[in-house]
Amino acid sequence: MTPRGRLLAATAVASVPLLVYPLAVLVQGLPRFPGEGDCGPPPEEGRPVNVVFDRFDSPVEAEKERERVLAFGFVGTNVEPDDCGRWLVVLGNVPSVEVAREVAEEARSVDLDPALELDPDG
Amino acid sequence: MTLRAIAGLVALNAVFLASGAAILWLVRGWRTWAELARLGGLAYLVGVACTGTCLVLLLIAGAPLSAWLVLAVAGAFVLAAALGGRRLGRPRPTLGTVPETMNVFVTAVGIAFTGVFFEALFRATRLSGLYSWDAWAFWVPKAKAIYFYGGLDEQFFTTLPGAPYPPLVPVVDAAAFHFMGGPDVVTLRLQFWFLALGFTWFLAGVLCERVPAWILWPFVVLMLVAPRFGARFAVPEADFLLGFFFVAAAVLVYFWLQEPERWRLLIAGVALCGLVLTKREGVLLAVLLLLATLAASAPRRRQAWPALGVTAVVVAVVAVPWRIWYVVHGVPGEGPPSAFSIRENADRAWPSLRLALEVLFDSGYWSVIVPVAIGALVVASLARRWTPVLFFGVLIALVTLGGGWITWAIPDLPITQEFGGNPIVRYMGAAGLVSLAAAPLLLAEAWSRAAAPSAPDEAA
């Protein structure tokens, strides 16, 4: 075998498994990239709820927003890290989805736009 | 957890690779492109060590970390190496030749197996959480503090557990956050996947200079399937990077003992700088490596020892600023309270050493790596290859004694292999990895002797 042929054959031996494995995986479907929605699971009836006012990359920005939210009277609002490395401005441990909806409604009346999520610590 | 984050990590690690390749071009040149491909793993580790060390020193001096700072440091290395290389007349690489048939096919099979392993590890790592205690308790919080506050925030770096640990890993993590576009602690694990890939590339690429492929690749595969290595390589802690730098330095020093080219010791010194800024055990491992090298180079001490002395001084100079930082900020020291008092805790001496030996020979951590390395020491002794036997034998013994010394000298540490109680298993990973690198080198030395029986015996 010529040196060039040897090199081609060896390259094939090395690269075929390296290509076959990912292709075999991709045949089963494209890889999933969880989005921000996956950081906060949706609320469930009968379990405590988080009223999340916003998410931030920086704890400093989150703290500013918390002070703004507190100024509207949402006492107990905290800054907490989420599982995705961001910072939540959150009113946690709201006892039910119904109460959380009422809180969210009240917040919308002062131009806040909170989302309801399951409170994982509840 | 996004393609952008993964692309950012690819870019950061390409920056490490480029800076390391430029530095190697400066100190040794690249004869062929194949040589550059073979030593890419070494270039990558050199890039991580050089860039990481500079960034740590800059942060200690008060510079704020950003993606631009990382690019500036790496770019400065590339520029300086390019100018220096041109001045030294380093040639551009040529195409080179194809190695002999058996080696090239065994290498191809080894690359295929290793590559598929890393592809699978990538899939498992990409969406894994931050579960290990040390990682979420202080390694990653320190990285987040650097990312959010720009530098070594006094409150975080003095109150978190492991406060005196040097900050190279948090600095690399924070650089990864900047390149990913956010503090994505899930995708961060891929940074450790890159480090493991770079080390595996280093091991295969550097050792194949002296080890036939049929001896080398089974050991590479053995490392990947060993319980404490392989699948655990992507845990975002400093233990494995510590082991990688230690083995890189040990292998380069060993090659320098066999063939005293100055660049090998220079690059070993770079790896040692990374080592002493990765974990506090790094200082101990650097001292032990120096002692083993002094022992193995005793026959030509007039040439070897001054060079080793200069290397030791440079590494010490790099290690000192971090120690000054934490002393100035009131952090209790990293040294054990009864480090050299033989009378104190005398009753703990044997149980501590026995614990280190039990961990060394526990196949539940390192599979058969250590018994095989000891077998290789015996085989190389029978072949009268004294330099590798002395160097690796002394080094493995010293690292094991060092493990015993840590448990003995810190009375608060219980005599246990429990990860939460005693760092012995983490520390002995360095012994496991260096045994893994030593075994094929020793066997190759014995094989070369068997293949050429008329070769003269080595002087002890």
Coordinates of C-alpha atoms in Angstrom, one line a residue:
Chain A
M1 CA 0.0 0.0 0.0
T2 CA 1.3 3.5 -0.9
P3 CA 1.8 6.0 1.9
R4 CA -1.1 8.0 0.5
G5 CA -3.4 4.9 0.4
R6 CA -2.3 4.0 4.0
L7 CA -3.2 7.5 5.2
L8 CA -6.6 7.4 3.5
A9 CA -7.4 3.9 4.8
A10 CA -6.4 4.9 8.4
T11 CA -8.4 8.1 8.1
A12 CA -11.4 6.0 7.1
V13 CA -10.9 3.6 10.0
A14 CA -10.8 6.6 12.4
S15 CA -13.5 8.7 11.0
V16 CA -16.3 6.2 10.1
P17 CA -17.2 5.5 13.8
L18 CA -16.8 9.2 14.6
L19 CA -19.5 10.0 12.0
V20 CA -21.7 6.9 12.4
Y21 CA -22.3 7.5 16.1
P22 CA -23.7 11.1 15.9
L23 CA -25.7 10.2 12.8
A24 CA -27.3 7.3 14.6
V25 CA -28.2 9.6 17.4
L26 CA -29.5 12.4 15.1
V27 CA -31.8 9.9 13.3
Q28 CA -33.7 9.6 16.6
G29 CA -34.3 13.4 16.6
L30 CA -32.5 16.7 16.8
P31 CA -30.9 17.6 20.1
R32 CA -33.1 19.6 22.5
F33 CA -32.0 22.9 23.9
P34 CA -34.0 23.8 26.9
G35 CA -35.1 27.5 26.8
E36 CA -36.0 30.0 29.5
G37 CA -39.4 28.4 29.9
D38 CA -37.7 25.2 31.2
C39 CA -36.1 27.2 34.0
G40 CA -39.4 27.7 35.8
P41 CA -41.8 24.8 35.7
P42 CA -45.5 25.7 35.3
P43 CA -47.6 26.0 38.5
E44 CA -49.6 23.0 39.8
E45 CA -52.8 23.0 41.7
G46 CA -52.4 22.2 45.3
R47 CA -48.7 23.2 45.4
P48 CA -47.1 26.6 46.3
V49 CA -46.6 29.0 43.5
N50 CA -43.9 31.6 42.6
V51 CA -45.0 34.9 41.3
V52 CA -42.0 35.8 39.1
F53 CA -41.8 39.5 38.3
D54 CA -38.7 39.2 36.0
R55 CA -35.4 37.4 35.4
F56 CA -32.0 39.1 35.1
D57 CA -28.5 38.1 34.3
S58 CA -27.2 40.5 37.0
P59 CA -28.1 40.4 40.7
V60 CA -27.5 44.2 40.8
E61 CA -30.2 44.7 38.2
A62 CA -32.5 42.2 39.9
E63 CA -32.1 44.1 43.2
K64 CA -33.1 47.3 41.5
E65 CA -36.2 45.7 40.1
R66 CA -37.0 44.2 43.5
E67 CA -36.9 47.6 45.1
R68 CA -39.3 48.9 42.4
V69 CA -41.7 46.0 43.0
L70 CA -41.5 46.5 46.8
A71 CA -42.4 50.1 46.3
F72 CA -45.7 49.0 44.8
G73 CA -46.4 47.1 48.0
F74 CA -45.6 43.5 47.1
V75 CA -44.0 42.8 50.5
G76 CA -41.9 39.6 50.7
T77 CA -40.5 39.9 47.2
N78 CA -37.0 38.6 47.0
V79 CA -34.1 38.1 44.6
E80 CA -33.2 34.4 44.2
P81 CA -31.0 32.5 41.7
D82 CA -32.8 30.1 39.4
D83 CA -31.5 26.8 38.0
C84 CA -30.4 28.4 34.8
G85 CA -27.8 30.8 36.3
R86 CA -30.1 33.9 36.3
W87 CA -31.7 36.0 39.0
L88 CA -35.4 36.0 39.8
V89 CA -37.4 38.8 41.3
V90 CA -39.9 36.6 43.0
L91 CA -42.7 36.5 45.5
G92 CA -42.5 32.9 46.6
N93 CA -44.5 30.4 48.5
V94 CA -47.9 31.8 47.4
P95 CA -50.3 29.1 48.8
S96 CA -52.4 28.4 45.6
V97 CA -52.7 29.1 41.9
E98 CA -55.9 31.1 42.6
V99 CA -54.2 33.4 45.1
A100 CA -51.2 33.8 42.7
R101 CA -53.5 34.8 39.9
E102 CA -55.0 37.5 42.1
V103 CA -51.5 38.8 43.0
A104 CA -50.6 38.8 39.3
E105 CA -53.8 40.7 38.4
E106 CA -53.0 43.3 41.0
A107 CA -49.4 43.6 39.7
R108 CA -50.7 44.2 36.2
S109 CA -52.7 47.1 37.4
V110 CA -49.4 48.9 38.2
D111 CA -47.7 47.9 34.9
L112 CA -45.8 44.9 36.2
D113 CA -46.1 41.7 34.2
P114 CA -45.4 38.7 36.4
A115 CA -45.4 35.0 35.4
L116 CA -46.6 32.1 37.6
E117 CA -44.3 29.2 38.2
L118 CA -44.1 26.2 40.5
D119 CA -42.3 27.1 43.7
P120 CA -39.7 24.3 43.9
D121 CA -38.9 25.1 47.5
G122 CA -42.5 25.1 48.6
Chain B
M1 CA -27.9 25.4 27.2
T2 CA -27.9 27.1 23.8
L3 CA -25.9 26.7 20.6
R4 CA -24.5 30.1 21.3
A5 CA -23.1 29.0 24.6
I6 CA -21.5 26.0 23.0
A7 CA -20.1 28.1 20.2
G8 CA -18.7 30.5 22.8
L9 CA -16.9 27.6 24.6
V10 CA -15.5 26.4 21.2
A11 CA -14.1 29.9 20.6
L12 CA -12.6 30.1 24.1
N13 CA -10.8 26.8 23.7
A14 CA -9.7 27.6 20.2
V15 CA -8.1 30.7 21.8
F16 CA -6.3 28.5 24.3
L17 CA -5.1 26.2 21.6
A18 CA -3.9 29.0 19.3
S19 CA -1.9 30.7 22.1
G20 CA -0.3 27.4 23.2
A21 CA 0.5 26.5 19.6
A22 CA 2.1 29.9 19.1
I23 CA 4.2 29.5 22.3
L24 CA 5.4 26.0 21.2
W25 CA 6.3 27.4 17.8
L26 CA 8.4 30.0 19.6
V27 CA 10.2 27.5 21.9
R28 CA 10.6 24.5 19.5
G29 CA 9.2 25.3 16.1
W30 CA 6.8 23.0 14.1
R31 CA 8.6 20.8 11.6
T32 CA 5.4 19.4 10.0
W33 CA 1.6 19.9 10.1
A34 CA 1.3 16.3 11.3
E35 CA 3.6 17.2 14.2
L36 CA 1.4 20.2 15.0
A37 CA -1.7 17.9 14.9
R38 CA 0.1 15.4 17.2
L39 CA 1.1 17.9 19.8
G40 CA -2.1 19.9 19.7
G41 CA -3.1 18.5 23.1
L42 CA 0.2 19.8 24.5
A43 CA -0.4 23.2 22.8
Y44 CA -3.9 23.3 24.3
L45 CA -2.7 22.6 27.9
V46 CA 0.1 25.2 27.5
G47 CA -2.5 27.7 26.3
V48 CA -4.7 27.0 29.3
A49 CA -1.7 27.2 31.7
C50 CA -0.2 30.4 30.2
T51 CA -3.4 32.3 29.7
G52 CA -4.9 31.1 33.0
T53 CA -1.8 32.0 34.9
C54 CA -1.6 35.5 33.4
L55 CA -5.3 36.1 34.1
V56 CA -4.9 35.0 37.7
L57 CA -2.0 37.4 38.2
L58 CA -3.9 40.2 36.5
L59 CA -6.9 39.7 38.7
I60 CA -4.7 39.7 41.8
A61 CA -3.3 43.0 40.5
G62 CA -6.9 44.3 40.3
A63 CA -7.7 44.0 36.6
P64 CA -11.4 43.2 35.8
L65 CA -11.9 40.0 33.9
S66 CA -13.8 40.2 30.6
A67 CA -13.8 38.4 27.3
W68 CA -11.6 41.2 25.9
L69 CA -9.0 40.7 28.6
V70 CA -8.9 37.0 27.8
L71 CA -8.5 37.8 24.1
A72 CA -5.9 40.4 24.9
V73 CA -3.8 38.1 27.0
A74 CA -4.0 35.2 24.5
G75 CA -3.4 37.6 21.6
A76 CA -0.3 39.0 23.3
F77 CA 1.1 35.5 23.6
V78 CA 0.4 34.8 19.9
L79 CA 1.9 38.2 18.8
A80 CA 5.0 37.8 21.0
A81 CA 5.5 34.2 19.9
A82 CA 5.1 35.2 16.2
L83 CA 7.6 38.0 16.5
G84 CA 10.0 35.9 18.6
G85 CA 9.6 32.9 16.3
R86 CA 10.4 35.0 13.2
R87 CA 13.4 36.4 14.9
L88 CA 14.7 32.9 15.8
G89 CA 14.1 31.8 12.2
R90 CA 11.5 29.2 13.0
P91 CA 10.4 27.6 9.7
R92 CA 6.8 27.1 8.5
P93 CA 5.6 23.5 8.9
T94 CA 5.8 21.2 5.9
L95 CA 3.6 18.2 5.0
G96 CA 5.8 15.4 6.5
T97 CA 5.5 11.7 6.0
V98 CA 3.1 8.9 6.9
P99 CA 4.2 6.7 9.8
E100 CA 4.7 2.9 9.4
T101 CA 1.6 0.7 8.7
M102 CA 0.9 -0.9 12.0
N103 CA 1.3 2.2 14.0
V104 CA -1.0 4.2 11.8
F105 CA -3.8 1.7 11.9
V106 CA -3.6 1.1 15.6
T107 CA -3.6 4.8 16.1
A108 CA -6.7 5.1 13.8
V109 CA -8.5 2.5 15.9
G110 CA -7.5 4.3 19.1
I111 CA -8.7 7.7 17.8
A112 CA -12.0 6.1 16.7
F113 CA -12.6 4.6 20.2
T114 CA -11.5 7.7 22.0
G115 CA -13.5 10.0 19.7
V116 CA -16.7 8.0 20.1
F117 CA -16.2 8.0 23.9
F118 CA -15.8 11.8 23.9
E119 CA -18.9 12.2 21.6
A120 CA -20.9 10.1 24.1
L121 CA -19.5 12.1 27.0
F122 CA -20.4 15.3 25.3
R123 CA -24.0 14.2 25.0
A124 CA -24.1 13.2 28.7
T125 CA -22.4 16.4 29.8
R126 CA -24.3 19.0 27.7
L127 CA -27.4 19.0 30.0
S128 CA -26.0 17.6 33.3
G129 CA -26.7 19.6 36.4
L130 CA -24.3 21.0 39.0
Y131 CA -24.4 18.2 41.4
S132 CA -21.0 17.7 43.0
W133 CA -20.7 19.4 46.4
D134 CA -17.4 21.3 45.9
A135 CA -18.5 22.5 42.5
W136 CA -21.7 24.2 43.8
A137 CA -20.3 25.1 47.2
F138 CA -17.3 27.2 46.0
W139 CA -15.7 26.5 42.7
V140 CA -18.6 27.7 40.6
P141 CA -19.7 30.4 43.1
K142 CA -16.2 31.9 42.9
A143 CA -16.4 31.8 39.1
K144 CA -19.8 33.6 39.3
A145 CA -18.3 36.2 41.7
I146 CA -15.5 36.9 39.2
Y147 CA -18.1 37.1 36.3
F148 CA -20.5 39.4 38.1
Y149 CA -18.1 41.6 40.0
G150 CA -15.1 41.5 37.6
G151 CA -12.5 40.4 40.0
L152 CA -11.6 38.6 43.2
D153 CA -14.5 39.9 45.3
E154 CA -13.2 40.1 48.9
Q155 CA -16.4 38.8 50.5
F156 CA -16.8 35.8 48.3
F157 CA -13.2 34.8 48.2
T158 CA -12.6 35.1 51.9
T159 CA -15.8 33.5 53.2
L160 CA -16.6 30.6 50.8
P161 CA -15.3 27.1 51.7
G162 CA -11.9 26.5 50.2
A163 CA -11.0 30.2 50.6
P164 CA -7.2 29.7 50.2
Y165 CA -7.5 27.5 47.1
P166 CA -5.9 29.3 44.2
P167 CA -8.3 30.8 41.6
L168 CA -7.1 29.4 38.2
V169 CA -10.2 27.2 37.8
P170 CA -12.7 29.9 38.8
V171 CA -10.9 32.3 36.4
V172 CA -11.2 29.8 33.5
D173 CA -14.9 29.2 34.4
A174 CA -15.5 32.9 34.5
A175 CA -13.8 33.3 31.1
A176 CA -16.1 30.5 29.9
F177 CA -19.2 32.4 31.2
H178 CA -18.1 35.5 29.3
F179 CA -17.6 33.6 26.1
M180 CA -20.9 31.7 26.6
G181 CA -22.7 35.0 27.1
G182 CA -23.9 34.3 30.6
P183 CA -23.3 32.2 33.8
D184 CA -24.7 29.0 32.3
V185 CA -23.7 26.5 35.0
V186 CA -25.0 23.6 33.0
T187 CA -23.1 24.2 29.8
L188 CA -20.1 25.1 31.9
R189 CA -19.5 21.3 32.3
L190 CA -18.5 21.3 28.6
Q191 CA -15.5 23.4 29.5
F192 CA -14.2 20.5 31.6
W193 CA -15.0 18.2 28.7
F194 CA -12.7 20.3 26.6
L195 CA -10.0 20.1 29.3
A196 CA -10.3 16.3 29.4
L197 CA -10.2 16.1 25.6
G198 CA -7.1 18.3 25.5
F199 CA -5.4 16.1 28.1
T200 CA -6.2 12.9 26.3
W201 CA -4.9 14.4 23.1
F202 CA -1.8 15.5 25.0
L203 CA -1.3 12.0 26.4
A204 CA -1.6 10.2 23.1
G205 CA 0.2 12.8 21.1
V206 CA 3.2 13.3 23.3
L207 CA 3.7 9.7 24.5
C208 CA 3.6 8.3 20.9
E209 CA 7.0 10.0 20.4
R210 CA 8.5 7.2 22.5
V211 CA 5.8 4.5 22.8
P212 CA 4.6 2.3 20.0
A213 CA 0.9 2.6 19.3
W214 CA 0.1 -0.9 20.3
I215 CA 1.4 -0.3 23.8
L216 CA 0.1 3.3 24.1
W217 CA -3.6 3.1 23.0
P218 CA -4.7 0.4 25.5
F219 CA -3.6 2.8 28.3
V220 CA -5.5 5.7 26.8
V221 CA -8.6 3.6 26.7
L222 CA -7.9 2.3 30.2
M223 CA -7.9 5.8 31.4
L224 CA -11.2 6.5 29.8
V225 CA -12.9 3.5 31.4
A226 CA -11.3 3.8 34.8
P227 CA -14.1 4.5 37.4
R228 CA -12.6 7.7 38.8
F229 CA -11.5 9.1 35.4
G230 CA -13.3 9.0 32.1
A231 CA -16.9 9.7 32.7
R232 CA -16.1 11.9 35.8
F233 CA -13.8 14.1 33.8
A234 CA -16.5 16.7 33.1
V235 CA -17.2 17.4 36.8
P236 CA -16.6 21.2 37.2
E237 CA -13.9 20.9 40.0
A238 CA -10.2 21.5 40.0
D239 CA -9.0 17.9 40.8
F240 CA -8.6 16.7 37.2
L241 CA -7.0 19.9 35.9
L242 CA -4.5 19.6 38.7
G243 CA -3.8 16.0 37.6
F244 CA -3.5 17.1 34.0
F245 CA -0.9 19.8 34.7
F246 CA 1.0 17.4 37.0
V247 CA 1.2 14.6 34.4
A248 CA 2.0 17.1 31.6
A249 CA 4.9 18.5 33.7
A250 CA 6.1 15.0 34.8
V251 CA 6.1 13.6 31.2
L252 CA 7.9 16.7 29.8
V253 CA 10.5 16.5 32.6
Y254 CA 11.0 12.8 32.0
F255 CA 11.5 13.5 28.3
W256 CA 14.0 16.2 29.2
L257 CA 15.9 13.8 31.4
Q258 CA 16.1 11.4 28.4
E259 CA 16.9 14.1 25.9
P260 CA 17.9 17.4 27.4
E261 CA 16.2 19.8 25.0
R262 CA 15.7 23.1 26.9
W263 CA 12.1 23.7 25.6
R264 CA 10.8 20.6 27.4
L265 CA 11.8 21.9 30.8
L266 CA 10.5 25.4 29.9
I267 CA 7.1 24.0 29.0
A268 CA 7.2 21.7 32.1
G269 CA 7.7 25.0 34.0
V270 CA 4.6 26.5 32.4
A271 CA 2.6 23.4 33.4
L272 CA 3.9 23.7 36.9
C273 CA 2.9 27.4 37.0
G274 CA -0.7 26.2 36.2
L275 CA -0.4 23.5 38.8
V276 CA 0.5 25.8 41.7
L277 CA -2.4 28.1 40.8
T278 CA -5.0 25.3 40.4
K279 CA -5.2 23.8 43.9
R280 CA -3.2 24.1 47.1
E281 CA -2.1 20.5 46.6
G282 CA -0.4 21.8 43.5
V283 CA 2.5 23.2 45.6
L284 CA 3.1 19.8 47.2
L285 CA 3.0 18.0 43.9
A286 CA 5.4 20.5 42.3
V287 CA 7.9 20.0 45.2
L288 CA 7.6 16.2 44.9
L289 CA 8.1 16.3 41.1
L290 CA 11.2 18.5 41.7
L291 CA 12.6 16.0 44.2
A292 CA 12.0 13.0 41.9
T293 CA 13.7 14.9 39.1
L294 CA 16.7 15.8 41.3
A295 CA 17.0 12.1 42.2
A296 CA 16.8 10.9 38.6
S297 CA 19.1 13.6 37.3
A298 CA 21.8 13.0 39.9
P299 CA 24.3 11.4 37.5
R300 CA 24.4 14.7 35.5
R301 CA 23.6 17.1 38.2
R302 CA 26.1 19.8 37.1
Q303 CA 24.0 20.4 33.9
A304 CA 20.6 19.5 35.2
W305 CA 20.3 20.9 38.7
P306 CA 20.9 24.6 37.9
A307 CA 18.2 24.4 35.2
L308 CA 15.9 22.8 37.7
G309 CA 16.7 25.5 40.2
V310 CA 15.8 28.3 37.8
T311 CA 12.5 26.5 36.9
A312 CA 11.7 26.1 40.6
V313 CA 12.3 29.8 41.3
V314 CA 10.1 30.9 38.4
V315 CA 7.3 28.6 39.6
A316 CA 7.6 29.9 43.2
V317 CA 7.5 33.5 41.9
V318 CA 4.3 32.7 40.1
A319 CA 2.8 31.0 43.2
V320 CA 3.6 33.8 45.6
P321 CA 1.1 36.6 44.6
W322 CA -2.0 34.5 45.3
R323 CA -0.5 33.5 48.7
I324 CA 0.1 37.2 49.5
W325 CA -3.5 38.1 48.4
Y326 CA -5.1 35.7 50.8
V327 CA -2.8 36.5 53.7
V328 CA -3.5 40.2 53.2
H329 CA -7.2 39.5 53.2
G330 CA -7.1 37.6 56.4
V331 CA -7.7 34.1 55.1
P332 CA -6.2 31.3 57.2
G333 CA -3.2 29.7 55.4
E334 CA -3.4 26.6 53.3
G335 CA -0.6 24.7 55.1
P336 CA -1.4 22.1 57.7
P337 CA -1.0 23.1 61.3
S338 CA 1.6 20.4 62.2
A339 CA 3.3 20.2 58.9
F340 CA 6.8 19.2 60.1
S341 CA 6.4 18.3 63.7
I342 CA 7.1 14.6 63.8
R343 CA 6.2 14.1 67.5
E344 CA 2.8 15.6 67.1
N345 CA 0.1 13.1 65.9
A346 CA 2.7 10.3 65.8
D347 CA -0.1 7.8 66.3
R348 CA -1.7 9.0 63.0
A349 CA 1.4 8.4 60.9
W350 CA 0.9 4.8 59.9
P351 CA -2.9 4.9 59.6
S352 CA -2.5 8.0 57.3
L353 CA 0.1 6.3 55.1
R354 CA -2.0 3.1 55.0
L355 CA -5.0 5.1 53.9
A356 CA -2.9 6.6 51.0
L357 CA -1.7 3.1 50.0
E358 CA -5.3 1.7 50.2
V359 CA -6.5 4.4 47.9
L360 CA -3.6 3.9 45.6
F361 CA -4.3 0.2 45.2
D362 CA -8.1 0.5 45.1
S363 CA -9.3 -0.7 41.7
G364 CA -12.7 0.9 42.4
Y365 CA -11.0 4.2 41.6
W366 CA -8.2 3.6 39.1
S367 CA -9.1 0.1 37.7
V368 CA -5.9 -1.9 37.2
I369 CA -3.7 1.2 36.4
V370 CA -1.5 1.1 39.5
P371 CA -0.7 -2.7 39.6
V372 CA 0.1 -2.5 35.8
A373 CA 2.4 0.5 36.4
I374 CA 4.2 -1.4 39.2
G375 CA 4.5 -4.4 36.9
A376 CA 5.9 -2.0 34.2
L377 CA 8.4 -0.7 36.8
V378 CA 9.6 -4.3 37.4
V379 CA 9.8 -5.1 33.7
A380 CA 11.8 -1.9 33.0
S381 CA 14.1 -2.8 35.9
L382 CA 14.7 -6.2 34.4
A383 CA 15.6 -4.4 31.2
R384 CA 18.0 -2.2 33.1
R385 CA 16.2 1.1 32.1
W386 CA 17.2 2.9 35.3
T387 CA 16.3 6.5 34.5
P388 CA 12.6 5.9 33.9
V389 CA 12.4 3.3 36.8
L390 CA 14.1 5.8 39.2
F391 CA 12.1 8.8 38.1
F392 CA 8.6 7.2 38.0
G393 CA 9.2 4.9 40.9
V394 CA 10.4 7.8 43.1
L395 CA 7.6 10.0 41.9
I396 CA 4.8 7.6 42.5
A397 CA 6.2 6.7 45.9
L398 CA 6.6 10.4 46.8
V399 CA 3.1 11.3 45.7
T400 CA 1.8 8.4 47.9
L401 CA 3.8 9.6 50.8
G402 CA 2.5 13.1 50.2
G403 CA -1.0 11.7 50.5
G404 CA -0.2 10.1 53.8
W405 CA 1.5 13.3 55.0
I406 CA -1.7 15.4 54.2
T407 CA -3.9 13.2 56.4
W408 CA -1.2 12.9 59.1
A409 CA -0.4 16.6 59.2
I410 CA -4.0 17.8 59.4
P411 CA -5.4 16.3 62.6
D412 CA -9.0 17.4 61.8
L413 CA -9.1 15.0 58.8
P414 CA -10.6 11.7 59.7
I415 CA -8.8 8.6 58.5
T416 CA -11.4 7.8 55.8
Q417 CA -11.8 7.6 52.1
E418 CA -15.1 9.5 52.4
F419 CA -15.0 12.4 50.0
G420 CA -16.6 14.9 52.4
G421 CA -14.2 14.1 55.2
N422 CA -10.8 13.7 53.6
P423 CA -9.4 14.8 50.2
I424 CA -7.2 11.7 49.9
V425 CA -9.1 10.2 46.9
R426 CA -9.1 13.5 45.0
Y427 CA -5.3 14.0 45.7
M428 CA -4.4 10.5 44.8
G429 CA -5.9 11.0 41.4
A430 CA -2.5 12.6 40.6
A431 CA -0.8 9.3 41.5
G432 CA -3.3 7.4 39.4
L433 CA -2.8 9.6 36.3
V434 CA 1.0 9.6 36.6
S435 CA 1.0 5.8 36.9
L436 CA -1.1 5.7 33.8
A437 CA 1.4 7.8 31.9
A438 CA 4.4 6.0 33.4
A439 CA 3.3 2.5 32.5
P440 CA 3.4 2.7 28.7
L441 CA 6.7 4.7 28.8
L442 CA 8.3 2.1 31.0
L443 CA 7.0 -0.8 28.9
A444 CA 8.2 1.0 25.7
E445 CA 11.7 1.3 27.3
A446 CA 11.7 -2.4 28.1
W447 CA 10.4 -3.2 24.6
S448 CA 13.1 -1.1 22.9
R449 CA 15.7 -3.0 25.0
A450 CA 14.2 -6.4 24.0
A451 CA 14.1 -5.3 20.3
A452 CA 17.8 -4.2 20.5
P453 CA 19.4 -6.5 23.1
S454 CA 22.9 -5.3 22.2
A455 CA 22.1 -1.7 23.4
P456 CA 24.2 -0.7 26.4
D457 CA 22.7 -0.8 30.0
E458 CA 21.8 2.6 31.4
A459 CA 24.0 3.9 34.2
A460 CA 21.9 4.2 37.4

